[in-house]
Amino acid sequence: MTLFKKVLIANRGEIAVRVIRACRELGINTAAVYSVADKDALHVRMADEAVCIGPAPSAQSYLNIPAIISAAEITDSEAIHPGYGFLSENAHFVEACTASRITFIGPSAENIRSGGDKSRARQIMKRKGVPVVPGSDGPVKDEEDAMKTAKKIGFPVILKASAGGGGRGMRIVNDEKDLPQLYHTAQKEAFAAFGNGDMYIEKYISEMRHIEVQILADNKGGIVYLGERDCSIQRRHQKLIEEAPYIFANTKFRKKVGETAIKAAKALRYRNAGTIEFILDKDEQIYFMEVNTRIQVEHPVTEMITGFDIIKEQIKAAAGEILPFKQHDVKFTGHSIECRINAEDPEKFIPSPGKITLFIPPGGPGVRVDTAAYSGWTVPAHYDSLIAKLIVHGKDRQEAISKMKRALREFVIEGIKTTIPFHLNILDNPDFISGNFNTHFLEKLNKK
Ligand code: MV4
């Protein structure tokens, strides 16, 4: 089986660098794209060639489908890796690639549509016997329908936008009398953000952990799970710390959630890498929440405990190779944690772009840094503030925490503010250390 001769990377920052590295190891040439604001970016230097695709605003560059397809054509790229964000979950983009006979390295357009329509994904899962939280069967018709469903499942409920993401169009309703108002504001918000006001309802699970399963599928029906991640440490729907495995997972739990994820993926005839997100309630019951049809920021923690290179596997699967291993070949070793380091004020969480005057990343045993930053580079204000992912691997969780603290202290980033002090604080928190946390950990921390 021959892989691609050249892959175009339709992204920037650490994920573009990560994909270039995977291509290099596979002997594939790379073409980068960049905006005017990224002319000095590391991904541009690292790729074999680079094409400027437009001005700084992403709508005119990294989201510009004709510019990216043209860049693939002029560089003779056979495939495009979209990374995460930007065009990674855009079904039209997948179709534009196919129309230009370029392979999209990722799931099918149909997979992306199913994942993006959250009420439909939920409905499909319910019908296929994948556990879902009690709630509506698909979207609700109107406010009256919403009320009827809410009364049936009982308050509190959570209203969610079918096209939702990042918490927009989402409202918790504790009392029946608040539903009409909250339904209308949530729907308005959803319509403004996504151009789609479809809403669905679920029973609100107040004490949940966010557990997700990495899956990998070839184009011939082969599929494996690479274990779960705990992504409960989040703030305003932005994950800040992720780890694998889930601290309280035993072999039986891993098999149950893994096989449930495969059932969910099979229901969608899923291809390539993806993630099935679950709610884990206080009684350790799992419920399907969403499917993420892209490589995720936190994929490295899974790579660290399984030894697989998920990006390389994505590329091989997209080239038509069948999965080179079976479920029983997937072994889980030790514990991995990732801290997302953002160019932000660690107290106010507001962006802190600017010139990095000194950048000295940590190293040593069990430490991995995925970044596109370097000394003298200016963090542009136009994009996401993620500037580095610090990932550690230890024999157990305790060793991973010690390594993370050591590595965070070693990390030198001067000239801008970063979230390193925030992470050091969390790693000393007794509830974090004992594993006594859920998705509301950071909100509660601020109230103490
Ligand atoms: C939930 C939930 C409780 N019950 N669903 C979904 C998207 C993700 N970003 C947050 N989501 C949640 N879905 C049910 N059925 C709790 C959350 C949730 C949350 C909700 C409101 C405010 C803050 C939150 C933080 C984490 C998780």
Short mmCIF file of C-alpha atoms and ligand atoms in Angstrom, two decimals:
data_model
loop_
_atom_site.label_atom_id
_atom_site.label_comp_id
_atom_site.label_asym_id
_atom_site.label_seq_id
_atom_site.Cartn_x
_atom_site.Cartn_y
_atom_site.Cartn_z
CA MET A 1 0.00 0.00 0.00
CA THR A 2 1.45 3.36 -0.99
CA LEU A 3 0.72 6.35 1.17
CA PHE A 4 0.39 9.89 -0.15
CA LYS A 5 3.41 11.59 -1.70
CA LYS A 6 2.38 14.96 -0.27
CA VAL A 7 -0.09 16.13 2.36
CA LEU A 8 -1.29 19.71 2.80
CA ILE A 9 -1.90 20.79 6.39
CA ALA A 10 -4.92 23.12 6.59
CA ASN A 11 -4.13 24.44 10.04
CA ARG A 12 -1.60 26.36 12.13
CA GLY A 13 0.10 26.23 15.53
CA GLU A 14 0.99 23.13 17.49
CA ILE A 15 -1.39 20.80 15.61
CA ALA A 16 0.12 21.77 12.23
CA VAL A 17 3.57 20.98 13.65
CA ARG A 18 2.25 17.71 15.08
CA VAL A 19 0.87 16.63 11.68
CA ILE A 20 4.09 17.61 9.86
CA ARG A 21 6.04 15.38 12.27
CA ALA A 22 3.75 12.41 11.60
CA CYS A 23 4.09 12.93 7.82
CA ARG A 24 7.90 13.09 8.07
CA GLU A 25 8.01 9.80 9.95
CA LEU A 26 5.87 8.23 7.23
CA GLY A 27 8.09 9.62 4.47
CA ILE A 28 5.38 11.99 3.22
CA ASN A 29 6.20 15.50 1.97
CA THR A 30 4.28 18.40 3.49
CA ALA A 31 2.80 21.66 2.33
CA ALA A 32 1.78 24.29 4.88
CA VAL A 33 -0.72 27.09 4.47
CA TYR A 34 -0.47 30.33 6.41
CA SER A 35 -2.08 33.73 6.85
CA VAL A 36 -0.21 37.02 6.66
CA ALA A 37 -0.13 37.04 10.51
CA ASP A 38 1.67 33.68 10.49
CA LYS A 39 4.54 34.40 8.10
CA ASP A 40 7.08 33.69 10.88
CA ALA A 41 5.19 30.68 12.27
CA LEU A 42 7.01 27.43 13.02
CA HIS A 43 4.71 25.27 10.89
CA VAL A 44 5.70 27.36 7.85
CA ARG A 45 9.40 26.72 8.50
CA MET A 46 8.95 23.05 9.25
CA ALA A 47 6.94 22.11 6.17
CA ASP A 48 8.70 21.33 2.89
CA GLU A 49 6.83 24.22 1.28
CA ALA A 50 4.28 26.83 2.29
CA VAL A 51 1.56 28.87 0.60
CA CYS A 52 0.14 32.15 1.88
CA ILE A 53 -3.65 31.86 1.70
CA GLY A 54 -4.85 35.27 2.87
CA PRO A 55 -4.98 37.99 5.50
CA ALA A 56 -4.95 37.45 9.28
CA PRO A 57 -8.70 36.97 9.96
CA SER A 58 -9.39 33.22 9.78
CA ALA A 59 -12.57 33.77 7.73
CA GLN A 60 -10.28 34.94 4.92
CA SER A 61 -7.47 32.41 5.44
CA TYR A 62 -7.76 29.20 7.49
CA LEU A 63 -11.52 29.04 6.84
CA ASN A 64 -11.27 30.00 3.18
CA ILE A 65 -12.20 26.81 1.32
CA PRO A 66 -11.34 27.97 -2.24
CA ALA A 67 -7.95 29.31 -1.08
CA ILE A 68 -7.09 26.02 0.64
CA ILE A 69 -8.23 23.82 -2.25
CA SER A 70 -6.18 26.03 -4.60
CA ALA A 71 -3.14 25.67 -2.33
CA ALA A 72 -3.51 21.88 -2.46
CA GLU A 73 -3.76 22.00 -6.24
CA ILE A 74 -0.74 24.24 -6.84
CA THR A 75 1.41 22.17 -4.47
CA ASP A 76 0.22 18.86 -5.99
CA SER A 77 -0.96 17.62 -2.60
CA GLU A 78 -2.96 14.39 -2.73
CA ALA A 79 -4.51 14.77 0.71
CA ILE A 80 -5.41 17.42 3.31
CA HIS A 81 -5.15 17.05 7.07
CA PRO A 82 -7.47 19.61 8.70
CA GLY A 83 -6.18 19.39 12.31
CA TYR A 84 -8.82 20.55 14.83
CA GLY A 85 -11.04 23.65 14.72
CA PHE A 86 -11.18 25.64 11.45
CA LEU A 87 -12.46 23.37 8.62
CA SER A 88 -12.03 20.08 10.47
CA GLU A 89 -15.77 19.53 11.00
CA ASN A 90 -17.07 21.19 7.86
CA ALA A 91 -18.91 18.66 5.65
CA HIS A 92 -18.89 21.12 2.71
CA PHE A 93 -15.10 21.22 2.90
CA VAL A 94 -14.92 17.42 2.76
CA GLU A 95 -17.11 17.50 -0.35
CA ALA A 96 -14.96 20.26 -1.89
CA CYS A 97 -11.89 18.04 -1.34
CA THR A 98 -13.62 15.05 -2.93
CA ALA A 99 -14.77 17.16 -5.91
CA SER A 100 -11.13 18.16 -6.47
CA ARG A 101 -9.97 14.53 -6.05
CA ILE A 102 -8.11 15.35 -2.83
CA THR A 103 -8.36 12.91 0.09
CA PHE A 104 -9.68 14.46 3.28
CA ILE A 105 -7.81 12.87 6.20
CA GLY A 106 -10.70 12.38 8.58
CA PRO A 107 -14.25 11.05 8.77
CA SER A 108 -16.78 11.11 5.92
CA ALA A 109 -18.95 14.17 5.19
CA GLU A 110 -21.89 12.07 6.38
CA ASN A 111 -20.11 11.29 9.69
CA ILE A 112 -19.47 15.02 10.18
CA ARG A 113 -23.13 15.88 9.49
CA SER A 114 -24.31 13.26 12.00
CA GLY A 115 -21.88 14.50 14.66
CA GLY A 116 -22.83 18.14 14.06
CA ASP A 117 -26.55 17.49 14.45
CA LYS A 118 -26.51 16.61 18.13
CA SER A 119 -30.19 15.87 18.60
CA ARG A 120 -30.09 13.51 15.63
CA ALA A 121 -26.91 11.80 16.87
CA ARG A 122 -28.70 11.31 20.20
CA GLN A 123 -31.77 9.91 18.47
CA ILE A 124 -29.65 7.47 16.42
CA MET A 125 -27.91 6.25 19.60
CA LYS A 126 -31.19 5.83 21.46
CA ARG A 127 -32.58 3.72 18.62
CA LYS A 128 -29.44 1.57 18.44
CA GLY A 129 -29.50 0.87 22.17
CA VAL A 130 -26.59 3.12 23.20
CA PRO A 131 -27.50 4.57 26.62
CA VAL A 132 -28.57 8.23 26.52
CA VAL A 133 -29.75 10.51 29.35
CA PRO A 134 -33.59 10.61 29.56
CA GLY A 135 -34.87 13.39 27.30
CA SER A 136 -36.42 14.27 23.98
CA ASP A 137 -36.44 11.93 21.00
CA GLY A 138 -34.65 14.18 18.53
CA PRO A 139 -35.33 17.94 18.57
CA VAL A 140 -38.38 19.40 20.35
CA LYS A 141 -40.97 21.04 18.07
CA ASP A 142 -41.62 24.16 20.12
CA GLU A 143 -41.86 25.55 23.66
CA GLU A 144 -44.99 23.49 24.41
CA ASP A 145 -43.28 20.29 23.28
CA ALA A 146 -40.27 21.26 25.41
CA MET A 147 -42.52 21.71 28.46
CA LYS A 148 -44.25 18.38 27.85
CA THR A 149 -40.92 16.54 27.66
CA ALA A 150 -39.50 18.39 30.68
CA LYS A 151 -42.52 17.49 32.81
CA LYS A 152 -42.23 13.87 31.73
CA ILE A 153 -38.51 13.53 32.68
CA GLY A 154 -38.73 15.91 35.66
CA PHE A 155 -36.77 19.06 36.53
CA PRO A 156 -33.96 20.06 36.48
CA VAL A 157 -33.49 19.72 32.73
CA ILE A 158 -30.89 21.08 30.35
CA LEU A 159 -31.80 22.70 27.04
CA LYS A 160 -29.21 22.16 24.34
CA ALA A 161 -28.82 23.55 20.84
CA SER A 162 -28.78 20.81 18.23
CA ALA A 163 -26.00 22.59 16.35
CA GLY A 164 -24.40 23.60 19.64
CA GLY A 165 -20.90 23.81 20.93
CA GLY A 166 -18.96 25.77 23.50
CA GLY A 167 -22.02 26.05 25.75
CA ARG A 168 -23.86 28.41 23.39
CA GLY A 169 -27.58 27.83 23.25
CA MET A 170 -27.41 25.78 26.45
CA ARG A 171 -29.51 26.49 29.58
CA ILE A 172 -30.16 24.63 32.81
CA VAL A 173 -33.81 24.86 33.87
CA ASN A 174 -34.42 24.15 37.56
CA ASP A 175 -38.06 25.15 37.71
CA GLU A 176 -41.01 24.75 35.37
CA LYS A 177 -41.87 28.45 35.57
CA ASP A 178 -38.50 29.44 34.05
CA LEU A 179 -38.73 27.20 31.02
CA PRO A 180 -40.58 29.52 28.55
CA GLN A 181 -38.13 32.38 29.02
CA LEU A 182 -35.00 30.19 29.01
CA TYR A 183 -36.22 28.23 25.99
CA HIS A 184 -36.59 31.43 23.97
CA THR A 185 -33.26 32.99 24.95
CA ALA A 186 -31.40 29.71 24.34
CA GLN A 187 -33.03 29.29 20.96
CA LYS A 188 -32.27 32.89 19.96
CA GLU A 189 -28.66 32.42 21.00
CA ALA A 190 -28.42 29.17 19.03
CA PHE A 191 -29.90 30.77 15.95
CA ALA A 192 -27.53 33.75 16.13
CA ALA A 193 -24.49 31.52 16.65
CA PHE A 194 -25.22 28.62 14.30
CA GLY A 195 -28.02 29.78 11.99
CA ASN A 196 -30.07 26.90 13.39
CA GLY A 197 -32.48 27.16 16.31
CA ASP A 198 -33.21 23.44 16.78
CA MET A 199 -33.25 22.51 20.48
CA TYR A 200 -33.32 19.25 22.43
CA ILE A 201 -33.77 18.43 26.10
CA GLU A 202 -32.04 16.15 28.58
CA LYS A 203 -32.41 15.46 32.26
CA TYR A 204 -29.76 17.63 33.95
CA ILE A 205 -27.03 15.55 35.61
CA SER A 206 -25.64 17.89 38.27
CA GLU A 207 -22.54 15.94 39.28
CA MET A 208 -21.05 14.63 36.06
CA ARG A 209 -17.61 13.75 34.86
CA HIS A 210 -16.76 14.21 31.21
CA ILE A 211 -15.34 10.92 29.97
CA GLU A 212 -14.54 10.37 26.30
CA VAL A 213 -13.30 7.40 24.30
CA GLN A 214 -10.80 7.63 21.43
CA ILE A 215 -11.73 5.43 18.53
CA LEU A 216 -9.93 4.60 15.33
CA ALA A 217 -11.61 3.07 12.27
CA ASP A 218 -10.43 2.11 8.79
CA ASN A 219 -12.53 2.40 5.62
CA LYS A 220 -13.42 -1.31 5.67
CA GLY A 221 -15.33 -1.58 8.96
CA GLY A 222 -12.31 -2.28 11.18
CA ILE A 223 -12.55 -0.39 14.46
CA VAL A 224 -10.80 -0.25 17.84
CA TYR A 225 -11.02 1.86 20.99
CA LEU A 226 -7.87 3.35 22.48
CA GLY A 227 -9.31 3.83 25.96
CA GLU A 228 -10.93 6.70 27.79
CA ARG A 229 -9.85 10.17 28.87
CA ASP A 230 -11.17 12.23 31.76
CA CYS A 231 -11.72 15.81 30.58
CA SER A 232 -13.68 17.09 33.57
CA ILE A 233 -11.31 19.95 34.42
CA GLN A 234 -12.83 22.66 32.26
CA ARG A 235 -13.73 26.30 32.48
CA ARG A 236 -16.49 27.89 30.40
CA HIS A 237 -16.58 24.73 28.26
CA GLN A 238 -12.85 24.97 27.54
CA LYS A 239 -10.91 21.94 28.70
CA LEU A 240 -7.79 22.86 30.65
CA ILE A 241 -6.42 19.55 31.98
CA GLU A 242 -7.05 16.10 30.54
CA GLU A 243 -5.84 12.72 31.64
CA ALA A 244 -5.85 9.06 30.67
CA PRO A 245 -6.95 6.70 31.98
CA TYR A 246 -9.94 7.83 34.07
CA ILE A 247 -8.55 7.56 37.61
CA PHE A 248 -11.21 5.12 38.88
CA ALA A 249 -11.39 2.96 35.74
CA ASN A 250 -10.77 -0.75 36.07
CA THR A 251 -10.54 -3.27 33.23
CA LYS A 252 -14.27 -3.92 33.36
CA PHE A 253 -15.16 -0.21 33.12
CA ARG A 254 -12.70 0.34 30.24
CA LYS A 255 -14.22 -2.56 28.32
CA LYS A 256 -17.78 -1.36 28.95
CA VAL A 257 -17.23 2.26 27.91
CA GLY A 258 -14.95 1.19 25.04
CA GLU A 259 -17.45 -1.27 23.63
CA THR A 260 -20.26 1.28 24.03
CA ALA A 261 -18.17 3.78 22.05
CA ILE A 262 -17.67 1.20 19.29
CA LYS A 263 -21.40 0.51 19.20
CA ALA A 264 -21.99 4.27 18.82
CA ALA A 265 -19.35 4.58 16.08
CA LYS A 266 -20.73 1.58 14.20
CA ALA A 267 -24.23 3.10 14.32
CA LEU A 268 -22.76 6.01 12.33
CA ARG A 269 -20.60 3.81 10.08
CA TYR A 270 -17.75 5.90 11.41
CA ARG A 271 -14.39 6.23 9.62
CA ASN A 272 -10.95 7.44 10.74
CA ALA A 273 -10.22 8.92 14.21
CA GLY A 274 -13.02 10.16 16.40
CA THR A 275 -14.16 10.59 19.96
CA ILE A 276 -17.34 9.49 21.67
CA GLU A 277 -18.13 11.74 24.64
CA PHE A 278 -19.98 10.40 27.65
CA ILE A 279 -21.55 11.76 30.78
CA LEU A 280 -20.47 9.73 33.82
CA ASP A 281 -22.87 10.23 36.72
CA LYS A 282 -22.30 9.77 40.47
CA ASP A 283 -23.31 6.10 40.23
CA GLU A 284 -20.77 5.52 37.43
CA GLN A 285 -23.49 5.11 34.81
CA ILE A 286 -22.39 6.19 31.33
CA TYR A 287 -24.58 8.06 28.86
CA PHE A 288 -23.75 9.05 25.29
CA MET A 289 -23.37 12.83 24.98
CA GLU A 290 -21.79 13.78 21.63
CA VAL A 291 -19.45 12.56 18.94
CA ASN A 292 -16.42 14.64 17.98
CA THR A 293 -15.55 14.06 14.35
CA ARG A 294 -11.96 15.31 14.44
CA ILE A 295 -8.59 14.73 16.01
CA GLN A 296 -8.78 16.43 19.40
CA VAL A 297 -6.41 18.71 21.28
CA GLU A 298 -6.07 16.10 24.04
CA HIS A 299 -5.19 13.11 21.79
CA PRO A 300 -1.60 12.92 23.17
CA VAL A 301 -2.64 11.51 26.57
CA THR A 302 -4.10 8.50 24.73
CA GLU A 303 -0.93 8.18 22.64
CA MET A 304 1.17 8.16 25.81
CA ILE A 305 -0.72 5.29 27.47
CA THR A 306 -1.19 3.18 24.31
CA GLY A 307 2.02 3.88 22.35
CA PHE A 308 0.07 4.54 19.16
CA ASP A 309 0.62 7.58 16.95
CA ILE A 310 -2.99 8.53 16.23
CA ILE A 311 -2.10 11.03 13.49
CA LYS A 312 -0.07 8.43 11.61
CA GLU A 313 -2.97 5.98 11.96
CA GLN A 314 -5.36 8.65 10.59
CA ILE A 315 -3.16 9.16 7.54
CA LYS A 316 -2.78 5.42 6.87
CA ALA A 317 -6.52 4.80 7.30
CA ALA A 318 -7.35 7.69 4.92
CA ALA A 319 -4.97 6.16 2.35
CA GLY A 320 -7.09 3.01 2.47
CA GLU A 321 -4.94 0.80 4.71
CA ILE A 322 -6.80 -1.56 7.00
CA LEU A 323 -6.12 -1.21 10.73
CA PRO A 324 -2.79 -2.95 11.35
CA PHE A 325 -3.82 -4.19 14.83
CA LYS A 326 -6.80 -5.62 16.69
CA GLN A 327 -8.45 -4.67 19.96
CA HIS A 328 -6.45 -7.26 21.93
CA ASP A 329 -3.20 -5.67 20.64
CA VAL A 330 -4.12 -2.39 22.39
CA LYS A 331 -2.39 -2.32 25.79
CA PHE A 332 -2.66 0.43 28.38
CA THR A 333 0.44 1.44 30.35
CA GLY A 334 0.79 3.99 33.14
CA HIS A 335 -0.92 7.36 33.43
CA SER A 336 -0.76 10.52 31.33
CA ILE A 337 -1.81 14.12 32.01
CA GLU A 338 -1.96 17.11 29.68
CA CYS A 339 -1.97 20.77 30.74
CA ARG A 340 -3.05 23.26 28.11
CA ILE A 341 -0.80 26.31 28.32
CA ASN A 342 -2.54 29.39 27.00
CA ALA A 343 -1.25 32.89 26.37
CA GLU A 344 -3.68 34.23 28.96
CA ASP A 345 -3.77 36.04 32.25
CA PRO A 346 -3.96 33.07 34.69
CA GLU A 347 -6.36 34.88 37.02
CA LYS A 348 -8.72 36.62 34.62
CA PHE A 349 -8.36 34.17 31.70
CA ILE A 350 -8.20 37.03 29.21
CA PRO A 351 -5.85 36.67 26.21
CA SER A 352 -2.28 37.90 26.59
CA PRO A 353 -0.81 37.95 23.07
CA GLY A 354 2.57 39.52 22.34
CA LYS A 355 6.24 38.70 21.89
CA ILE A 356 7.73 35.70 23.68
CA THR A 357 11.14 37.02 24.65
CA LEU A 358 12.38 33.70 26.05
CA PHE A 359 10.99 30.18 25.56
CA ILE A 360 12.69 27.21 27.23
CA PRO A 361 10.51 24.10 27.22
CA PRO A 362 11.00 21.33 29.79
CA GLY A 363 12.27 17.86 28.94
CA GLY A 364 13.56 14.70 30.54
CA PRO A 365 11.94 11.30 31.05
CA GLY A 366 8.21 11.09 30.38
CA VAL A 367 7.81 14.72 29.29
CA ARG A 368 6.39 15.78 25.91
CA VAL A 369 5.78 19.33 24.70
CA ASP A 370 3.58 19.92 21.65
CA THR A 371 4.04 23.54 20.62
CA ALA A 372 4.76 25.90 17.74
CA ALA A 373 6.20 28.61 19.99
CA TYR A 374 9.86 29.72 20.14
CA SER A 375 11.98 32.52 21.62
CA GLY A 376 11.35 35.72 19.68
CA TRP A 377 8.00 34.62 18.22
CA THR A 378 5.01 36.92 18.60
CA VAL A 379 1.73 35.26 19.58
CA PRO A 380 -0.84 36.73 17.15
CA ALA A 381 -4.05 38.10 18.68
CA HIS A 382 -6.19 36.67 15.86
CA TYR A 383 -6.33 33.02 16.88
CA ASP A 384 -6.78 30.60 19.75
CA SER A 385 -4.54 31.35 22.74
CA LEU A 386 -3.23 27.77 23.10
CA ILE A 387 0.56 28.04 22.78
CA ALA A 388 1.78 24.73 24.19
CA LYS A 389 0.55 21.40 25.47
CA LEU A 390 2.61 19.92 28.24
CA ILE A 391 2.07 16.17 28.40
CA VAL A 392 3.61 13.77 30.90
CA HIS A 393 3.59 10.00 31.30
CA GLY A 394 4.31 8.21 34.56
CA LYS A 395 3.96 4.67 35.88
CA ASP A 396 0.91 5.79 37.85
CA ARG A 397 -1.12 8.98 38.45
CA GLN A 398 0.98 10.06 41.39
CA GLU A 399 4.17 9.92 39.34
CA ALA A 400 2.44 11.75 36.46
CA ILE A 401 1.43 14.57 38.85
CA SER A 402 5.01 14.85 40.22
CA LYS A 403 6.42 14.98 36.71
CA MET A 404 3.88 17.60 35.64
CA LYS A 405 4.74 19.84 38.59
CA ARG A 406 8.45 19.43 37.90
CA ALA A 407 7.98 20.18 34.18
CA LEU A 408 5.72 23.21 34.78
CA ARG A 409 8.38 24.68 37.09
CA GLU A 410 11.07 24.04 34.47
CA PHE A 411 9.06 25.72 31.71
CA VAL A 412 10.31 29.25 30.98
CA ILE A 413 8.01 31.53 28.98
CA GLU A 414 8.88 35.22 29.25
CA GLY A 415 7.29 38.30 27.67
CA ILE A 416 3.65 37.19 27.92
CA LYS A 417 1.36 35.87 30.65
CA THR A 418 0.52 32.17 30.60
CA THR A 419 -1.68 29.74 32.51
CA ILE A 420 1.33 27.90 34.03
CA PRO A 421 0.69 29.38 37.54
CA PHE A 422 -2.96 28.25 37.32
CA HIS A 423 -1.90 24.66 36.55
CA LEU A 424 0.64 24.59 39.42
CA ASN A 425 -2.18 25.63 41.72
CA ILE A 426 -4.55 22.88 40.52
CA LEU A 427 -1.85 20.20 40.84
CA ASP A 428 -1.56 21.04 44.56
CA ASN A 429 -5.32 20.89 45.15
CA PRO A 430 -6.23 17.97 47.46
CA ASP A 431 -9.45 17.23 45.54
CA PHE A 432 -7.56 17.12 42.25
CA ILE A 433 -4.93 14.85 43.81
CA SER A 434 -7.52 12.45 45.24
CA GLY A 435 -9.60 12.44 42.05
CA ASN A 436 -12.56 14.00 43.85
CA PHE A 437 -13.75 16.30 41.07
CA ASN A 438 -16.38 16.75 38.37
CA THR A 439 -17.06 19.27 35.59
CA HIS A 440 -17.90 21.96 38.18
CA PHE A 441 -14.52 21.70 39.96
CA LEU A 442 -13.23 25.10 38.81
CA GLU A 443 -16.50 26.97 39.51
CA LYS A 444 -16.53 25.60 43.07
CA LEU A 445 -12.84 26.44 43.48
CA ASN A 446 -13.58 30.10 42.75
CA LYS A 447 -16.33 30.19 45.35
CA LYS A 448 -14.12 28.77 48.13
C1 MV4 B 1 -24.83 18.20 30.42
C2 MV4 B 1 -24.66 18.50 31.79
C3 MV4 B 1 -25.52 17.92 32.67
N1 MV4 B 1 -26.52 17.11 32.25
N2 MV4 B 1 -25.83 17.39 30.04
C4 MV4 B 1 -22.49 19.66 27.41
C5 MV4 B 1 -21.47 20.35 26.61
C6 MV4 B 1 -20.39 20.58 27.56
N3 MV4 B 1 -19.52 21.63 27.16
C7 MV4 B 1 -21.15 20.86 28.83
N4 MV4 B 1 -22.25 20.04 28.79
C8 MV4 B 1 -23.01 19.58 29.82
N5 MV4 B 1 -24.02 18.73 29.47
C9 MV4 B 1 -26.65 16.86 30.94
N6 MV4 B 1 -27.65 16.06 30.54
C10 MV4 B 1 -23.62 19.37 32.15
C11 MV4 B 1 -22.82 19.93 31.18
C12 MV4 B 1 -21.82 20.86 31.67
C13 MV4 B 1 -22.16 22.19 32.04
C14 MV4 B 1 -23.44 22.68 31.91
C15 MV4 B 1 -23.75 23.99 32.28
C16 MV4 B 1 -22.76 24.82 32.80
C17 MV4 B 1 -21.48 24.36 32.93
C18 MV4 B 1 -21.15 23.05 32.56
C19 MV4 B 1 -19.85 22.59 32.68
C20 MV4 B 1 -19.55 21.32 32.30
C21 MV4 B 1 -20.52 20.46 31.81
#
